């Protein structure tokens, strides 16, 4: 099989991504989209924010352009820059500009990680002006009604530095995500990894054990994503205790005592 | 080779260690005995005698008299363990208990054998603690005790588990014991009706024993459903320990109790009906039931948690009010709904509702609610009324219910405090949880002090602001980049020439702005000891105002805490400005309110403030101490080398956790001890107090650029 190569702005999602709604997030997102309001997805890691955006992109039939923000990401990384190609200087759109141009959904993942100057370019896009200033080429790019800006933010890592400024936060319609209720989370795991209900329920219970340890030795408990990973290993025949150790415990901590404790918990459960 | 000492030489040493001049101990025979030892044995013993004597002469004396025999039955590392245990017991319990350890060589040797295959509480607690906290329900604590039982908040465990020959099995015994006692709390063993039943019983001891046996059946069945893996381990262990011998007909009798819907009531009922019948042998992880203590602890908790919940709900209500910005609304009505009422085995999943609408629940509220439901089975409506203004005293806004100043009034003892180890350089070991540290509040003084300072130093201040502004995030122009915001003319010219001479064209033609972000968090630790009374204190406060003003221009994260204390039981820090607080009127008033307190037990303060500093995220973390002298404490040897060594050790710990400590002092003798504590380059001595305000900002600038 050959990997397909796609330009990001042509990345239309063809098949429905499986997404299990946990509240009214789908209708709220749709309403925000129709009213051209940007959306902020809040929630811990691995709780389904990316999956949800993919699902919405599919629903709304718009291309999805995702940018994972990191602390070296600057405004020009988003907007675009000059490059030299074959002796000529040409302008290349960054992902945000590309999304605005084609009227796609631009998803800025973990937006607080980016450098502070990036907020300068998202602010005018996120209020009713809906324009992207492209300083270097001296243009303003106006968004079509199809364009949508979505950003994500994990309030769990709150530190003085990594907080979202009020002026940014208050431009967005906020959707709050958390790990789903046990019954729903169990269903998601069954669906994503084809394990039986009993096994999925035990995995959820294990997740809750690790979530109980949040703040007393662990920074985060096991996310839905990690549960899906473990479940997939189990489906391939790996012993549950081993699967939990390698796909969950090791991902959560490096502390030796903590690792042993988490493994003892899973050994007690299965 | 060490020289073997003669009796007289030894006696001189012992006389000194035991302060014979005052204590009139007879060292004649002891010296004679030690003179028989080999030279390295002598050195080993004498070294320990000296170290122990620094803690307590009597322990050292008894140790000396046992030394020859100890060398006979133990190797050196085991003797060390023995002595350290004695000193630990002395710290925790007292002289009498410590002497018992020393005289109990034989017991220690026997336990040593156990230790070889046994599991030690101290070694396993690091694993057992997160294990029990991962289990659902109220978070339990673990503590070492003489018996195995729980009071519904803490599980007390023996110091060794050595019932089985295999180390792993002995660890599993701990684990199973922990899970079994967790189950007592989680599945409601300590129900009000048990208390009622026992207090009105003619033969309460018999009733308790029978109840314990039956309840164990019920709990084991719960464990089997909740933690099947553990249940299997438990059965294997039981077989290895006693075998599963039960009286005839027992299993049929208790079958009811093993059902999912069996409750503690069913157990009590059955207890009465089988009273006096033979019971199965108990296994070692069952421990004891201590209902009297459990109910006492429970009663206190119920009171406490009601308050805690109502205060926490007030915070939730206030936040909601802020958010909606609607003043018209009177506080909403809170409700609890359990989402999943199917069985008590499921994780208690509860929802918090306000005016019928579900709202996200803060972790502390969830924890408290869970605990309340565990005690009462449900949350009474009056618990869900947010605390009224001024109903409880919680100045800090964090819902702290216990007023730290009451602590020595006897209302509560060490609760809510932080505990820190202290380094005893003579023992070369930590005294565990030796210092009790509390965060106290500074009484704000609104007297315009900060304004006066800014006026007094306005010239200096505008200079400082400018210098500090210049240190902010610096933009650096990177040249010859593959992409960028501007054209690099030099590169362009070169390339132009290259292209015309037929060379390959470079693509590195752009310039780009690169931002160096300052990412610094700094903790100022201000000496508030009695010796700062007067103008030192004044200078410190002035320095803090100038510093705060400068740091505001710079944008670094900073916090200011004062510290003082008297004795290890009363170490105190005073948050003047915490990391997440803005520099506002309240902070200014607290700076003005800094007063000279008692003494300077520096180690504990450094440990606690390091802990606070490590709570923020920053690339560079600085801990800067403003002080006026050596570490010191009341009637205690902290003022001597001991204090310096402990401070030094605490700074080691800080460094290990990624903190850079620095000290600014006005003690001219500082050169004598600061290099030893902070290292040669990490301190400054300011010779004139009045220069302190001018210098501090200057120094800060120097060490952060
Ligand atoms: N509601 C849901 N429906 C379907 N799958 C889900 C749902 N929630 C979580 N998942 C599963 O969890 C995995 C991780 O979710 P996702 O990648 O969306 O997390 P995220 O919130 O974007 O995390 P991060 O913040 O780390 O990027 C998904 O791949 C999917 O398997
Ligand atoms: Mg994601």
Short mmCIF file of C-alpha atoms in Angstrom, two decimals, chain B residues 304-523:
data_model
loop_
_atom_site.label_atom_id
_atom_site.label_comp_id
_atom_site.label_asym_id
_atom_site.label_seq_id
_atom_site.Cartn_x
_atom_site.Cartn_y
_atom_site.Cartn_z
CA UNK B 304 -15.13 18.91 59.60
CA UNK B 305 -16.32 17.86 56.20
CA UNK B 306 -19.66 19.54 56.53
CA UNK B 307 -17.82 22.80 56.98
CA UNK B 308 -15.34 22.02 54.24
CA UNK B 309 -18.11 21.23 51.79
CA UNK B 310 -20.10 24.32 52.54
CA UNK B 311 -17.04 26.52 52.19
CA UNK B 312 -16.07 24.86 48.93
CA UNK B 313 -19.60 25.29 47.61
CA UNK B 314 -19.45 28.93 48.48
CA UNK B 315 -16.38 29.23 46.28
CA UNK B 316 -18.23 27.47 43.47
CA UNK B 317 -21.25 29.74 43.90
CA UNK B 318 -19.07 32.84 43.93
CA UNK B 319 -17.34 31.79 40.79
CA UNK B 320 -20.62 31.15 39.02
CA UNK B 321 -21.83 34.53 40.09
CA UNK B 322 -18.71 36.17 38.70
CA UNK B 323 -19.11 34.37 35.45
CA UNK B 324 -22.73 35.19 34.84
CA UNK B 325 -22.22 38.71 36.15
CA UNK B 326 -25.84 38.73 37.11
CA UNK B 327 -26.28 40.22 40.52
CA UNK B 328 -30.00 39.71 40.51
CA UNK B 329 -29.60 36.01 41.06
CA UNK B 330 -29.63 34.87 44.61
CA UNK B 331 -27.23 31.97 45.13
CA UNK B 332 -28.55 28.90 43.42
CA UNK B 333 -29.65 25.75 45.11
CA UNK B 334 -27.17 22.92 45.04
CA UNK B 335 -28.23 19.35 44.61
CA UNK B 336 -26.53 16.03 44.27
CA UNK B 337 -27.58 13.34 41.92
CA UNK B 338 -25.97 9.97 41.70
CA UNK B 339 -25.72 8.96 38.11
CA UNK B 340 -25.43 5.36 38.71
CA UNK B 341 -27.47 4.06 41.56
CA UNK B 342 -27.16 0.44 40.50
CA UNK B 343 -24.78 -0.88 43.08
CA UNK B 344 -22.40 0.31 45.70
CA UNK B 345 -19.61 -1.50 43.96
CA UNK B 346 -19.62 0.83 41.04
CA UNK B 347 -17.48 3.88 41.42
CA UNK B 348 -19.61 6.44 43.05
CA UNK B 349 -20.36 8.74 40.24
CA UNK B 350 -22.18 11.79 41.39
CA UNK B 351 -23.21 14.94 39.69
CA UNK B 352 -23.38 18.38 41.19
CA UNK B 353 -26.40 20.38 40.11
CA UNK B 354 -27.22 23.99 40.59
CA UNK B 355 -30.80 25.01 40.01
CA UNK B 356 -31.27 21.68 38.35
CA UNK B 357 -28.38 22.12 35.94
CA UNK B 358 -25.29 19.96 36.05
CA UNK B 359 -22.04 21.84 36.61
CA UNK B 360 -18.42 20.71 36.60
CA UNK B 361 -17.27 19.71 40.05
CA UNK B 362 -13.91 20.85 41.46
CA UNK B 363 -11.73 18.02 42.76
CA UNK B 364 -11.94 19.11 46.38
CA UNK B 365 -15.73 19.13 46.28
CA UNK B 366 -15.76 15.70 44.72
CA UNK B 367 -13.37 14.32 47.33
CA UNK B 368 -15.38 15.73 50.21
CA UNK B 369 -18.70 14.59 48.78
CA UNK B 370 -17.40 11.09 48.25
CA UNK B 371 -16.17 10.95 51.79
CA UNK B 372 -19.45 12.26 53.20
CA UNK B 373 -21.46 9.76 51.20
CA UNK B 374 -19.24 7.02 52.49
CA UNK B 375 -20.00 8.03 56.08
CA UNK B 376 -23.65 8.96 55.82
CA UNK B 377 -24.78 7.06 52.77
CA UNK B 378 -26.05 10.27 51.27
CA UNK B 379 -25.61 14.04 51.52
CA UNK B 380 -28.05 15.78 53.86
CA UNK B 381 -29.59 18.92 52.35
CA UNK B 382 -28.18 21.27 54.98
CA UNK B 383 -24.70 20.24 53.82
CA UNK B 384 -25.43 21.69 50.42
CA UNK B 385 -26.03 25.23 51.61
CA UNK B 386 -22.99 27.33 50.75
CA UNK B 387 -21.36 28.91 53.77
CA UNK B 388 -22.62 32.39 54.49
CA UNK B 389 -20.27 35.36 54.58
CA UNK B 390 -18.20 35.30 57.74
CA UNK B 391 -19.74 32.07 58.87
CA UNK B 392 -16.41 30.39 59.05
CA UNK B 393 -13.05 31.99 59.29
CA UNK B 394 -11.16 31.43 56.10
CA UNK B 395 -8.99 34.40 55.49
CA UNK B 396 -6.86 32.97 52.78
CA UNK B 397 -9.83 32.24 50.58
CA UNK B 398 -8.66 28.70 50.09
CA UNK B 399 -11.27 27.49 52.49
CA UNK B 400 -8.78 26.85 55.22
CA UNK B 401 -10.92 26.14 58.19
CA UNK B 402 -8.45 25.75 60.90
CA UNK B 403 -6.85 28.88 62.03
CA UNK B 404 -3.10 28.31 62.05
CA UNK B 405 -2.68 30.54 65.05
CA UNK B 406 -4.83 28.26 67.17
CA UNK B 407 -2.49 25.44 66.70
CA UNK B 408 -0.89 25.50 70.08
CA UNK B 409 -4.17 26.15 71.77
CA UNK B 410 -4.68 22.43 71.63
CA UNK B 411 -7.64 22.46 69.24
CA UNK B 412 -5.78 20.44 66.75
CA UNK B 413 -2.22 19.47 66.68
CA UNK B 414 -0.17 18.87 63.66
CA UNK B 415 -3.01 18.80 61.22
CA UNK B 416 -2.79 20.88 58.11
CA UNK B 417 0.91 21.43 58.58
CA UNK B 418 3.79 20.43 56.39
CA UNK B 419 6.46 18.17 57.75
CA UNK B 420 10.09 18.33 56.80
CA UNK B 421 13.09 16.22 57.56
CA UNK B 422 16.06 17.81 59.18
CA UNK B 423 19.66 16.85 58.67
CA UNK B 424 21.63 15.85 61.74
CA UNK B 425 25.22 16.14 60.64
CA UNK B 426 26.53 14.22 63.61
CA UNK B 427 24.39 11.23 62.84
CA UNK B 428 24.85 11.80 59.14
CA UNK B 429 21.18 11.03 58.83
CA UNK B 430 17.89 12.82 58.62
CA UNK B 431 15.62 13.23 61.56
CA UNK B 432 12.41 12.25 59.94
CA UNK B 433 9.50 14.66 59.78
CA UNK B 434 11.28 16.67 62.36
CA UNK B 435 10.00 20.15 61.60
CA UNK B 436 6.40 21.23 61.59
CA UNK B 437 5.92 24.01 59.06
CA UNK B 438 2.91 26.24 58.66
CA UNK B 439 1.93 29.06 56.39
CA UNK B 440 0.68 31.95 58.45
CA UNK B 441 -0.84 35.17 57.29
CA UNK B 442 0.83 38.54 57.61
CA UNK B 443 -1.31 41.22 59.13
CA UNK B 444 -1.58 43.86 56.44
CA UNK B 445 -0.74 47.41 57.46
CA UNK B 446 -2.31 50.03 55.24
CA UNK B 447 -0.08 52.94 56.10
CA UNK B 448 1.12 54.00 52.69
CA UNK B 449 4.58 52.55 53.33
CA UNK B 450 5.11 51.42 49.73
CA UNK B 451 4.13 54.85 48.41
CA UNK B 452 6.54 56.54 50.77
CA UNK B 453 9.32 54.28 49.59
CA UNK B 454 8.58 54.93 45.93
CA UNK B 455 8.69 58.65 46.61
CA UNK B 456 11.86 58.45 48.70
CA UNK B 457 13.69 56.48 46.03
CA UNK B 458 11.97 57.90 42.97
CA UNK B 459 15.21 58.72 41.14
CA UNK B 460 16.69 55.32 41.77
CA UNK B 461 13.42 53.68 40.92
CA UNK B 462 13.05 55.21 37.51
CA UNK B 463 16.61 54.13 36.80
CA UNK B 464 15.84 50.61 38.00
CA UNK B 465 12.68 50.40 35.94
CA UNK B 466 14.59 51.38 32.86
CA UNK B 467 17.35 48.86 33.39
CA UNK B 468 14.85 46.15 34.12
CA UNK B 469 12.75 46.96 31.11
CA UNK B 470 15.83 46.64 29.00
CA UNK B 471 16.29 43.13 30.32
CA UNK B 472 12.91 41.96 29.14
CA UNK B 473 12.55 39.44 26.38
CA UNK B 474 15.14 40.37 23.88
CA UNK B 475 14.64 40.17 20.18
CA UNK B 476 17.65 38.98 18.34
CA UNK B 477 18.08 39.29 14.64
CA UNK B 478 19.15 36.00 13.11
CA UNK B 479 20.97 36.32 9.80
CA UNK B 480 21.31 34.02 6.82
CA UNK B 481 18.09 32.16 7.41
CA UNK B 482 16.27 29.96 4.92
CA UNK B 483 13.14 31.90 5.63
CA UNK B 484 12.41 35.08 7.43
CA UNK B 485 10.78 38.45 7.67
CA UNK B 486 13.38 40.53 5.89
CA UNK B 487 16.14 40.28 3.34
CA UNK B 488 19.72 39.87 4.54
CA UNK B 489 21.53 42.41 2.39
CA UNK B 490 25.03 41.04 3.03
CA UNK B 491 24.00 37.55 2.07
CA UNK B 492 22.11 38.88 -0.89
CA UNK B 493 25.13 40.76 -2.25
CA UNK B 494 27.36 37.73 -1.84
CA UNK B 495 24.87 35.50 -3.55
CA UNK B 496 24.45 37.98 -6.37
CA UNK B 497 28.16 37.78 -6.95
CA UNK B 498 28.11 34.00 -6.69
CA UNK B 499 25.35 33.66 -9.23
CA UNK B 500 27.21 35.87 -11.67
CA UNK B 501 30.37 33.85 -11.36
CA UNK B 502 28.35 30.71 -12.01
CA UNK B 503 28.40 29.36 -8.49
CA UNK B 504 25.45 27.71 -6.84
CA UNK B 505 23.08 30.11 -5.25
CA UNK B 506 22.68 30.05 -1.48
CA UNK B 507 19.19 29.90 -0.13
CA UNK B 508 20.08 31.54 3.14
CA UNK B 509 19.05 35.04 2.29
CA UNK B 510 16.70 36.13 5.02
CA UNK B 511 16.79 37.69 8.41
CA UNK B 512 14.45 36.65 11.13
CA UNK B 513 13.62 38.02 14.55
CA UNK B 514 14.12 35.51 17.26
CA UNK B 515 12.75 36.11 20.67
CA UNK B 516 14.72 35.00 23.69
CA UNK B 517 12.09 34.54 26.31
CA UNK B 518 13.09 35.14 29.88
CA UNK B 519 11.52 32.35 31.76
CA UNK B 520 12.46 32.89 35.36
CA UNK B 521 10.65 32.32 38.61
CA UNK B 522 12.15 33.75 41.75
CA UNK B 523 11.29 33.20 45.37
#
